[in-house]
XYZ file of C-alpha atoms in Angstrom:
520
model
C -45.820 36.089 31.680
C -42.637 34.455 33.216
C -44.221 30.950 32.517
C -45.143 32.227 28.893
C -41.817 33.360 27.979
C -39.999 30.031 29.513
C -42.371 27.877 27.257
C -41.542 30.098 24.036
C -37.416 29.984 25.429
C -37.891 26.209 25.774
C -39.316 25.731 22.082
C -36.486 27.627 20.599
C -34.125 25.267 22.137
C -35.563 22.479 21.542
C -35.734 23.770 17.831
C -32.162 24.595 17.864
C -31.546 21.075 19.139
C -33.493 19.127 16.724
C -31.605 21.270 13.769
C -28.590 20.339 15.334
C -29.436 17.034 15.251
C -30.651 17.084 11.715
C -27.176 18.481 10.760
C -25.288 16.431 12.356
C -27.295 13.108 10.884
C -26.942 14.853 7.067
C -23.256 14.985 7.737
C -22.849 11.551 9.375
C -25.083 9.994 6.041
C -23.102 12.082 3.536
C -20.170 10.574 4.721
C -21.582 7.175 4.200
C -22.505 7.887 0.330
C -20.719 7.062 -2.919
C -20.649 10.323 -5.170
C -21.439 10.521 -8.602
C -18.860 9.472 -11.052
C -19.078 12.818 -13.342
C -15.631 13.900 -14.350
C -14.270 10.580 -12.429
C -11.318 11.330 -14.933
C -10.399 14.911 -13.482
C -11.119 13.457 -10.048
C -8.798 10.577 -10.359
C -6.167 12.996 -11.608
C -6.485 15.508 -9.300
C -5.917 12.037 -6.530
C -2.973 11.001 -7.797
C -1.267 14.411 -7.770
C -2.290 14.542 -4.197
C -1.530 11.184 -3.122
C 1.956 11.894 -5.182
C 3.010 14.810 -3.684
C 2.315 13.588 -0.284
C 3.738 10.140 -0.370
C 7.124 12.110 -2.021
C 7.197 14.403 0.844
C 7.104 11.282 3.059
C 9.441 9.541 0.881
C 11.825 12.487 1.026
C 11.658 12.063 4.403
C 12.142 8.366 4.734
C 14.797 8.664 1.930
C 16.647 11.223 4.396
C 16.048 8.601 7.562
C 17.448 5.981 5.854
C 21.584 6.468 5.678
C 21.277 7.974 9.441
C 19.268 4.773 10.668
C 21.506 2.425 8.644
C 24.629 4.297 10.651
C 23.283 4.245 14.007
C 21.287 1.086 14.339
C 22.737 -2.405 12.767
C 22.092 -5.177 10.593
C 20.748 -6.607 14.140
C 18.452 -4.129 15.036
C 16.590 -4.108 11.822
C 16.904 -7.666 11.744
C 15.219 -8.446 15.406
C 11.691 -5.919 13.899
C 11.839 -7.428 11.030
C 11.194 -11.055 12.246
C 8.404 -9.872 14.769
C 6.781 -7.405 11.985
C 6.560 -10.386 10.173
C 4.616 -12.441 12.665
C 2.557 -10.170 14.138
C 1.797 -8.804 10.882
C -0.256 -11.426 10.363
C -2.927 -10.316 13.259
C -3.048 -6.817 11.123
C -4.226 -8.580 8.081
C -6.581 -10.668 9.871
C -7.790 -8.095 11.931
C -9.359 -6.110 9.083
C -11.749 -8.790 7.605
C -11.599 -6.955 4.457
C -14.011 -4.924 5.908
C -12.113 -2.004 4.313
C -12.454 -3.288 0.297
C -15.798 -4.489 1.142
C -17.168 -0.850 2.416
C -15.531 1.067 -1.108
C -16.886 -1.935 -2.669
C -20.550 -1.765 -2.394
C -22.795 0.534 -3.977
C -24.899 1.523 -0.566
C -24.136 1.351 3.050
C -26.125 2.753 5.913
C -25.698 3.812 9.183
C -26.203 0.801 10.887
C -24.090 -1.322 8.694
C -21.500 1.317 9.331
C -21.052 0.987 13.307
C -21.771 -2.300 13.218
C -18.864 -2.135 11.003
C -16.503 -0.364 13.015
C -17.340 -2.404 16.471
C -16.618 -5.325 15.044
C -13.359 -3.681 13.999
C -12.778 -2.455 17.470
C -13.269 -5.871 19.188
C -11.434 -7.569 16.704
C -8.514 -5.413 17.278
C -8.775 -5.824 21.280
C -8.574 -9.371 20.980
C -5.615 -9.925 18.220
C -3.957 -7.489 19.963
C -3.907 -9.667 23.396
C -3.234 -12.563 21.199
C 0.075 -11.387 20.059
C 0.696 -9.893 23.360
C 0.392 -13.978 24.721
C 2.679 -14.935 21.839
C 5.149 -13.039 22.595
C 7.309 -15.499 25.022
C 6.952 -18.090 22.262
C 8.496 -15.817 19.892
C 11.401 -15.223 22.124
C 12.363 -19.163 22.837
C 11.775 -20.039 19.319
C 14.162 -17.519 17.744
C 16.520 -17.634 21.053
C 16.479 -13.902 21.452
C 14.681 -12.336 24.661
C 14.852 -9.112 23.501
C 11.881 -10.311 20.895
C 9.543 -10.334 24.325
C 9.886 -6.883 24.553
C 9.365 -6.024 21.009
C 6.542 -8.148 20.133
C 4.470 -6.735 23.476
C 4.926 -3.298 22.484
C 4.346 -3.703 18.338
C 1.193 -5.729 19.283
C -0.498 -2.278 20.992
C -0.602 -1.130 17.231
C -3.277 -3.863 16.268
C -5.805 -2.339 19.016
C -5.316 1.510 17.696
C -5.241 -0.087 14.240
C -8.889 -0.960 15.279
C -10.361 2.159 15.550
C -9.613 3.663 12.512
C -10.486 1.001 9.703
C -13.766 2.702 9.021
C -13.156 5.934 9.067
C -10.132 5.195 6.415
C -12.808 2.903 4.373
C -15.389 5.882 4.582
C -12.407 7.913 2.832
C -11.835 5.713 0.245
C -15.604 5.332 -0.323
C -16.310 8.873 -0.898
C -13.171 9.458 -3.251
C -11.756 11.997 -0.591
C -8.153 11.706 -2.304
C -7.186 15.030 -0.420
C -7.640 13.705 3.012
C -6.830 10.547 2.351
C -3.518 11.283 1.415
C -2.658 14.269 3.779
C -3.836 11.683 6.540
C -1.026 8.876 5.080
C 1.717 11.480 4.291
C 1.626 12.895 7.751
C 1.522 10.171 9.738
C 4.340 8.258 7.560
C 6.529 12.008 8.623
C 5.771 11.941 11.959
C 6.611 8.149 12.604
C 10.046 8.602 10.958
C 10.779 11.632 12.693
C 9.973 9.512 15.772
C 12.370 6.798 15.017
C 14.981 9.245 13.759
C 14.821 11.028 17.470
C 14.903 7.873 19.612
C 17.600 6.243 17.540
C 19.897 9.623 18.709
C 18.830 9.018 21.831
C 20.552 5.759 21.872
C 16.983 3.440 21.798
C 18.350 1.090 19.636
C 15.461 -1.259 18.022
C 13.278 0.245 20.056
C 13.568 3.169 17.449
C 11.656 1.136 14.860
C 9.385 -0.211 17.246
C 8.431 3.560 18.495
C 7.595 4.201 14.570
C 5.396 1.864 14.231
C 3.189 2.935 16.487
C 3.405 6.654 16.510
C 2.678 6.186 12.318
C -0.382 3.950 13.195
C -1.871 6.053 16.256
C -1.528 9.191 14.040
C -2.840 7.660 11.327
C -6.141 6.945 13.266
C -6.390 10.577 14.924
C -6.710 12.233 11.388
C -8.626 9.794 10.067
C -11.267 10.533 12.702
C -10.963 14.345 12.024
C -11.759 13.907 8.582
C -14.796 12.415 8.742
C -17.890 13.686 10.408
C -19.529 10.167 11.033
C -19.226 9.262 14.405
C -20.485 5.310 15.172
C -23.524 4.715 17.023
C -24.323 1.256 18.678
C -23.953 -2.245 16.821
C -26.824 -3.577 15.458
C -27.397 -7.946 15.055
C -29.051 -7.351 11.799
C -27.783 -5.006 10.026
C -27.512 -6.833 6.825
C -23.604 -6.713 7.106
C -23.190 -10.507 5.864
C -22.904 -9.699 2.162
C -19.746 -7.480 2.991
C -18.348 -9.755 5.436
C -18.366 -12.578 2.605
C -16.285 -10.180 0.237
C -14.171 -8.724 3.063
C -13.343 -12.947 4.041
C -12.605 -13.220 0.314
C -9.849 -10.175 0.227
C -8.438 -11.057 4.192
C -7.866 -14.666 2.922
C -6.153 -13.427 -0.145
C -4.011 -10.311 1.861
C -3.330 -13.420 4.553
C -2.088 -15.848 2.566
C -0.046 -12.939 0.678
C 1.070 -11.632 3.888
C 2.649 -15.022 4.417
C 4.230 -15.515 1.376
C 5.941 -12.026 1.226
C 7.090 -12.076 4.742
C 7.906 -15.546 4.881
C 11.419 -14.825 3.894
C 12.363 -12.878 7.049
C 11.148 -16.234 8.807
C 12.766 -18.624 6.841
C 16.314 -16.712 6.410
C 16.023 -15.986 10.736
C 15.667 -19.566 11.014
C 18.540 -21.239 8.531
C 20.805 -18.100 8.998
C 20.275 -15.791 11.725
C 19.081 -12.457 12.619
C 21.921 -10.480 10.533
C 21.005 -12.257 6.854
C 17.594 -10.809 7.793
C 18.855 -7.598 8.181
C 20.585 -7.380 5.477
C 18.130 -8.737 3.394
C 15.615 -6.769 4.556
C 17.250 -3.474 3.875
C 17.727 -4.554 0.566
C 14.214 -4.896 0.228
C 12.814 -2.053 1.568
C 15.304 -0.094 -0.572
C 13.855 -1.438 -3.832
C 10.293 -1.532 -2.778
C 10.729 2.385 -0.695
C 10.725 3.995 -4.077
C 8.274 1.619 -5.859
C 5.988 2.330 -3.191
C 5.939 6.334 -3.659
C 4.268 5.257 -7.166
C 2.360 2.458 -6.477
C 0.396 3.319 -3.304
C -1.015 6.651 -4.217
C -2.241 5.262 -7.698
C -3.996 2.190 -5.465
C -5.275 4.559 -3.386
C -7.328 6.319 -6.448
C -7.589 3.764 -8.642
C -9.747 1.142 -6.211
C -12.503 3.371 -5.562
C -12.607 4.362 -8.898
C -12.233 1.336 -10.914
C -14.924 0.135 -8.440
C -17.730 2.764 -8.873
C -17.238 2.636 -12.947
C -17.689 -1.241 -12.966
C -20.472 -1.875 -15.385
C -19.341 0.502 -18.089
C -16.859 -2.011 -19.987
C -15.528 0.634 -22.387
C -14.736 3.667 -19.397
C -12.879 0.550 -17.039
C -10.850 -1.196 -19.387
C -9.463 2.521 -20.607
C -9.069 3.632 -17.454
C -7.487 0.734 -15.872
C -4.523 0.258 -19.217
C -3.940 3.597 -19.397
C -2.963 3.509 -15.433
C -0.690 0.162 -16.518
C 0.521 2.129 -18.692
C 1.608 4.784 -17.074
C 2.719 3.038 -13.947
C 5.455 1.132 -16.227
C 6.611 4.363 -17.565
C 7.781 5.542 -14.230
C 8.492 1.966 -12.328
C 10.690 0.411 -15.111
C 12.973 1.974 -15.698
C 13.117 3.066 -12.022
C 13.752 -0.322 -11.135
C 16.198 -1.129 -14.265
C 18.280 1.677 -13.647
C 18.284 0.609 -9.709
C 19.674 -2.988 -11.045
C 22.856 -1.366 -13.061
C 23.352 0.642 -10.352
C 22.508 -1.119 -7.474
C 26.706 -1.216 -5.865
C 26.827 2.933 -5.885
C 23.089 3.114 -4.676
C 23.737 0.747 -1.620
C 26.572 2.399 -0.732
C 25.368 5.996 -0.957
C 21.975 4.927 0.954
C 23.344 2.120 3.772
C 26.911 2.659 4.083
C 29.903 -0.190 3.624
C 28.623 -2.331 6.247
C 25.674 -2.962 3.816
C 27.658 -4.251 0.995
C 26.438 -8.303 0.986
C 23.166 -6.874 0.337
C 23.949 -5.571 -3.028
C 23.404 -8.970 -5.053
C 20.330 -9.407 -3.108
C 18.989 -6.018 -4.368
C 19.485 -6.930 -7.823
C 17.924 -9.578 -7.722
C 14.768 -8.712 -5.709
C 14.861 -5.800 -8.476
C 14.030 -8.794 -11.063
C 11.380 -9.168 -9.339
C 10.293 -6.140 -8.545
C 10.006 -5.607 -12.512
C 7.124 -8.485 -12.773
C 5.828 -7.236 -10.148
C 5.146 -3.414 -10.702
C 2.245 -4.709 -13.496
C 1.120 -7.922 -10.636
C 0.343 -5.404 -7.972
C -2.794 -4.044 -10.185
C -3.895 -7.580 -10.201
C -5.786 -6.905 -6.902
C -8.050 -3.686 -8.559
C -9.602 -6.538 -11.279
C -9.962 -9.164 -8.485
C -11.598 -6.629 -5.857
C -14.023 -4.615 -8.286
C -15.284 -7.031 -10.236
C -16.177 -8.547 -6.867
C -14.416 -11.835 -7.178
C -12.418 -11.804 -3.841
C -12.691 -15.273 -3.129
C -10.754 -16.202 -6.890
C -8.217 -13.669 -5.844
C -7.476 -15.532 -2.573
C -7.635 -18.771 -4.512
C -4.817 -17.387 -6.541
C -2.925 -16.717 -3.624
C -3.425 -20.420 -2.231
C -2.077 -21.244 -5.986
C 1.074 -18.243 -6.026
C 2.100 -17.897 -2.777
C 2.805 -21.757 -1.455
C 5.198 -21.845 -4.518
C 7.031 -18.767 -3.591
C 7.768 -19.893 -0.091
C 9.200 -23.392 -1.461
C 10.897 -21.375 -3.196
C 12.949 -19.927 0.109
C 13.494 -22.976 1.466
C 15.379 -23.546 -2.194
C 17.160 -20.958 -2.014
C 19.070 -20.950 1.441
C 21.516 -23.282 0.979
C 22.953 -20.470 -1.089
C 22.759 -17.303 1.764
C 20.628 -14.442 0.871
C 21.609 -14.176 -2.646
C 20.052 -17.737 -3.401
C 16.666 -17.231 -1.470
C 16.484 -13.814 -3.953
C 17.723 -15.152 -6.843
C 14.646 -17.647 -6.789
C 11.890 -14.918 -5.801
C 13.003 -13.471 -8.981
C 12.731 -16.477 -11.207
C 9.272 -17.267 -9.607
C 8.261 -13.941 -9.624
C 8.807 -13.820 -13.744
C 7.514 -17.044 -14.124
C 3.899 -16.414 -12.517
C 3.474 -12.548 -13.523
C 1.591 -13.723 -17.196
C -0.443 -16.287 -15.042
C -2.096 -14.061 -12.400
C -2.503 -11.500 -15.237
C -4.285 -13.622 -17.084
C -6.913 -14.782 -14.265
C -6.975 -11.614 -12.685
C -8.860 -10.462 -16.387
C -11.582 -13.099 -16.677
C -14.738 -12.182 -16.108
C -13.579 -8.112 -16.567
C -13.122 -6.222 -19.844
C -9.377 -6.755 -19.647
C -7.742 -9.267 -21.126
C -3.622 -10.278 -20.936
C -3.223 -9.019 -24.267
C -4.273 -6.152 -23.504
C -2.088 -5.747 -20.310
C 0.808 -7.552 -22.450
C 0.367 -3.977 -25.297
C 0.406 -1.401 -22.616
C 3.701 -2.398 -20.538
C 5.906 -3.519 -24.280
C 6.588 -0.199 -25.233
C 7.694 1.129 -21.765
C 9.401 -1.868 -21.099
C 11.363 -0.827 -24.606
C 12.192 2.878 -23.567
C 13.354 1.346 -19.326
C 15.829 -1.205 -21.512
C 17.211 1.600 -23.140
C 17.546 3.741 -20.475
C 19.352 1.241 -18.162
C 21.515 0.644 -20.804
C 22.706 4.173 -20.903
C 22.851 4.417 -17.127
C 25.456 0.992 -17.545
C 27.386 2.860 -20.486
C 27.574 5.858 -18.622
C 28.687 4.402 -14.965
C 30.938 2.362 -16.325
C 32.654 5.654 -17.776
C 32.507 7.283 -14.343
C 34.025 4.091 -12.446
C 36.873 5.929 -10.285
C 34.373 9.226 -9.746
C 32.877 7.887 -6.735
C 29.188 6.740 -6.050
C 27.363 9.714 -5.466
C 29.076 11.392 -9.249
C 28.063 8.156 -10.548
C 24.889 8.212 -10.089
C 24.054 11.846 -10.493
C 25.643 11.606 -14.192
C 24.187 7.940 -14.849
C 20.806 8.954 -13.493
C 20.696 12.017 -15.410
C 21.700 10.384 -18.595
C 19.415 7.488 -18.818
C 16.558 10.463 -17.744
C 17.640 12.013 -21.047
C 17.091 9.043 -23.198
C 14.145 8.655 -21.478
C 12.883 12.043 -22.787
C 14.287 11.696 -26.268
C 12.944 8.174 -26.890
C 9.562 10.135 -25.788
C 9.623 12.517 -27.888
C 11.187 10.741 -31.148
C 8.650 7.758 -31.008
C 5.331 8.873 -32.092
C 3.629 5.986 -30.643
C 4.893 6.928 -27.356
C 3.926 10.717 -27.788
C 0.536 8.894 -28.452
C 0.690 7.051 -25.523
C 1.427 9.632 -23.238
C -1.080 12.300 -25.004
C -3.696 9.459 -24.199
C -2.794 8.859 -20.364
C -3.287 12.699 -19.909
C -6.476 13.255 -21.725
C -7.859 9.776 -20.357
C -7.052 11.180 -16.224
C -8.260 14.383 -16.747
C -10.945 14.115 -18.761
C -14.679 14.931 -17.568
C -17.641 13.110 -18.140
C -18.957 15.347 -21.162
C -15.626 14.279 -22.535
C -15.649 10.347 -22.192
C-alpha cells in the first residue's frame, strides 16, 4: 500500500515537472517569435506614445540635472568623460557585432541560435572590457592627465554588464514589446541621473558622470532580464548563427566607423586645444542633441522592428516609413530652428555664464542637427532592406570626410571645428538619402516632398521666435523664451490649421499610425 501510493505520489510529480517544463519552454520560444503584423499601424502608434512618454519623463529629468551639474561640476569635469567616453566607446560598438539588428532582422530564430547568441555577447564583453581596462595608462600619458586612469578603469566595467543584456534587449525589439522596451530605457536613464545628481552633492566630482554611466547600463540589463522569460541555455558550434553574424558585421562596421566620426571631435579638439574646449563643446552638443533625442530614439525604437517585419509589401513600407519623415520634421525643425535664434537665452538659462563660448558652437551644431534629423532614418532603409554592408560602405565614404573636416576647423577654436560639421553635414544629407533608397520603395524625391512643407512652417516659426525675442531683449532669458517659444508655437498651430495641405498631412500621419490591418 505504502509502496503503491509512493509510485502514484512520484508520477504526479514527475507530471507536474514535465508541465513545468513544457511551460517554461512555450514561454522561452514565444519570446523568440516575430508576431503577426495585423494592425502593425495601431501597434506602432501605441509604441511611440510609450516610448514618448517615457523618454520625456527621462528627459524631464535630465533637463532638471542639467543647470545643477553644469553649476557644480566644470567645463573640466565634463571635459575629462568626454574624451574617455569617446575612446572606450568604441569597445561598446564593437562589442555588439550587430548582433542586436541582426536578431529583429530575421524572420526566424531558435533557441539555439539565441544562447549561442548571447554567449558570444557575454565573452565578447569580458574581453573588451579587460581591453580597455589595459588601455587605460595609455590614455592617461597620451592626454597628460592621470586622473583619465581612474576613469577609463571604472567606465570600462560597463562593457562587461553591457554584455549580458544585448539579447534580451534584441528579443524586445524582435517581438515589438514597445511597453517594456521603453519602461526598461526610461527607468534606467532616471535612475542613472539621479545617481550622478547625488554624487555630484556629495562632492565626487567627474566621478559623478562616471557613476551614471554605469548605474544607467547595469539597470538597464536587470529589467531587461525581467522582461523576458527566455533564459539562455548552453552555446551550440552549429547553430546556423553565420547568416546573422554577416549582417550584424555589416551594421558594427557601419555604427564603428560612425562612432568614430561623431566622437572624433572630442579627440581632435582634446588634442589641439585642451580638455576645457571639449567641455564646452561638448555641452553644447548634448544640449542640441538632449532634446532631439526625446524624438528620435523612441520613433527608432518602433520604427526598426516594424519597417523590418513589413519589408516585402512595397506600398505598406514606403507609407509607413514618409509618413514617420514626415512627422519627425514637424516636431524636430522647428525644434532645432527655434533653438538656433535662441540659442544665447537657452545657454544661459540651461548652463549658466560660465558656458557662454559655447553659444556659437550650438548654433552651429544646430545647422547640422537640421540635416541631420531626416539622415538619422537613413539607418531603418539600410538595416531592413538587409543591406548592412552598403550602409557601412557609406560610412567609410561620410565619415572620413567629416573628421578632415575637424582637423579644418581648429585653427579657428570650437566655433571653426562646428562651423564645418555643419557645412559637411548639409552638403552630404541629399547623398546618403539618396543611397540609403536604392534597392527600397523610397526614393529621394520622395523623402525631398515629405520634409518641404515642414521645413516651410519651422522657417516661419523661427522667424517669429527672432521677431518676438528681439522685442523682449532687456526682459531677461527665461521671459524671453517663454514669450518667443510660445509665439512661434502659435504660428506653428495657425500655419496648421490655415494650410490645407498640411491639415492633409497631418490627417494622414494619424490615420496611417493607427490604422489596423482591415484598414490598410
Amino acid at each position: 500500500m505504502t509502496a503503491d501510493f509512493r509510485t502514484r505520489a512520484g508520477a504526479r510529480s514527475a507530471a507536474r515537472q514535465a508541465a513545468r517544463r513544457e511551460a517554461r519552454h512555450a514561454a522561452r520560444d514565444a519570446a523568440l517569435e516575430r508576431p503577426e503584423m495585423a494592425g502593425a499601424g495601431g501597434r506602432s502608434a501605441r509604441g511611440i506614445a510609450w516610448n514618448v512618454g517615457t523618454q520625456g519623463i527621462a528627459y524631464a529629468v535630465r533637463l532638471a540635472s542639467i543647470p545643477v551639474l553644469a553649476r557644480i561640476l566644470s567645463p573640466d569635469d565634463y571635459g575629462l568623460v568626454a574624451i574617455v567616453t569617446a575612446i572606450t566607446g568604441l569597445v561598446t560598438v564593437v562589442g555588439t557585432l550587430g548582433i542586436s539588428e541582426a536578431v529583429i532582422q530575421r524572420p526566424r530564430i531558435d533557441h539555439a541560435q539565441s544562447s549561442t547568441l548571447f554567449w558570444l555577447n557575454v565573452a565578447l564583453g569580458t574581453v573588451l572590457m579587460l581591453l580597455a581596462m589595459a588601455s587605460a595608462p595609455l590614455v592617461a600619458l597620451a592626454f597628460g592627465r592621470e586622473e583619465l586612469l581612474g576613469i577609463t578603469l571604472a567606465t570600462a566595467t560597463s562593457f562587461a554588464l553591457a554584455g549580458l543584456g544585448v539579447q534580451h534587449h534584441a528579443l524586445l525589439m524582435r517581438r515589438l514589446q514597445y511597453r517594456q522596451v521603453a519602461i526598461r530605457q526610461g527607468v534606467s536613464v532616471v535612475f542613472g541621473i539621479l545617481a550622478s545628481v547625488a554624487a555630484a552633492l556629495l562632492g565626487a566630482g567627474y566621478w559623478a558622470l562616471v557613476i551614471q554611466v554605469i548605474v544607467q547600463t547595469g539597470l538597464g540589463v536587470a529589467l531587461a532580464w525581467a522582461a523576458v522569460p527566455w533564459r539562455p541555455g548552453p552555446p551550440r558550434r552549429r547553430s546556423g548563427i553565420g547568416g546573422m553574424l554577416h549582417f550584424g558585421g555589416g551594421v558594427s562596421s557601419f555604427h564603428l566607423v560612425n562612432y568614430v566620426g561623431k566622437n572624433a571631435d572630442a579627440v581632435v579638439i582634446g588634442a589641439f586645444l585642451g580638455a576645457p574646449p571639449v567641455g564646452l563643446y561638448s555641452r553644447a552638443y548634448n544640449l542640441l542633441h538632449a532634446p532631439l533625442e526625446q524624438v528620435l530614439q523612441p520613433v527608432a525604437n518602433v520604427m526598426r522592428p516594424t519597417l523590418g517585419a513589413l519589408w516585402g509589401d512595397d506600398e505598406r513600407y514606403r507609407r509607413y516609413y514618409l509618413t514617420v519623415v514626415a512627422g519627425l520634421s514637424y516636431v524636430c525643425m522647428p525644434l532645432v530652428l527655434v533653438l538656433v535664434v535662441l540659442a544665447d537665452d537657452v545657454v544661459a538659462i540651461m548652463l549658466g555664464p560660465q558656458w557662454t563660448e559655447a553659444v556659437p558652437v550650438f548654433r552651429w551644431l544646430s545647422i547640422a542637427g537640421l540635416a541631420g534629423v531626416v539622415g538619422y532614418t537613413n539607418g531603418w532603409l539600410y538595416a531592413t532592406s538587409g543591406r548592412a554592408w552598403q550602409w557601412a560602405r557609406w560610412a567609410l565614404v561620410s565619415r572620413p570626410i567629416g573628421i578632415a573636416g575637424f582637423f579644418v576647423g581648429t585653427p579657428w577654436g570650437i566655433e571653426g571645428v562646428a562651423a564645418v560639421t555643419a557645412v559637411i553635414g548639409v552638403a552630404l544629407a541629399p547623398v546618403g538619402l539618396y543611397l540609403a533608397g536604392r534597392g527600397t520603395p523610397v526614393s529621394l524625391v520622395d523623402v525631398i516632398g515629405s520634409v518641404v512643407r515642414p521645413f516651410l512652417v519651422a522657417a516661419a516659426m523661427a522667424g517669429a521666435a527672432l521677431g518676438s525675442a528681439l522685442l523682449l531683449d532687456e526682459q531677461g532669458a527665461v521671459v524671453t523664451v517663454l514669450v518667443a517659444g510660445s509665439v512661434a508655437a502659435a504660428v506653428g498651430v495657425l500655419l496648421a490649421a490655415a494650410w490645407p495641405r498640411v491639415r492633409r498631412e497631418v490627417a494622414d500621419m494619424w490615420r496611417t499610425l493607427t490604422s489596423r490591418a482591415s484598414g490598410d
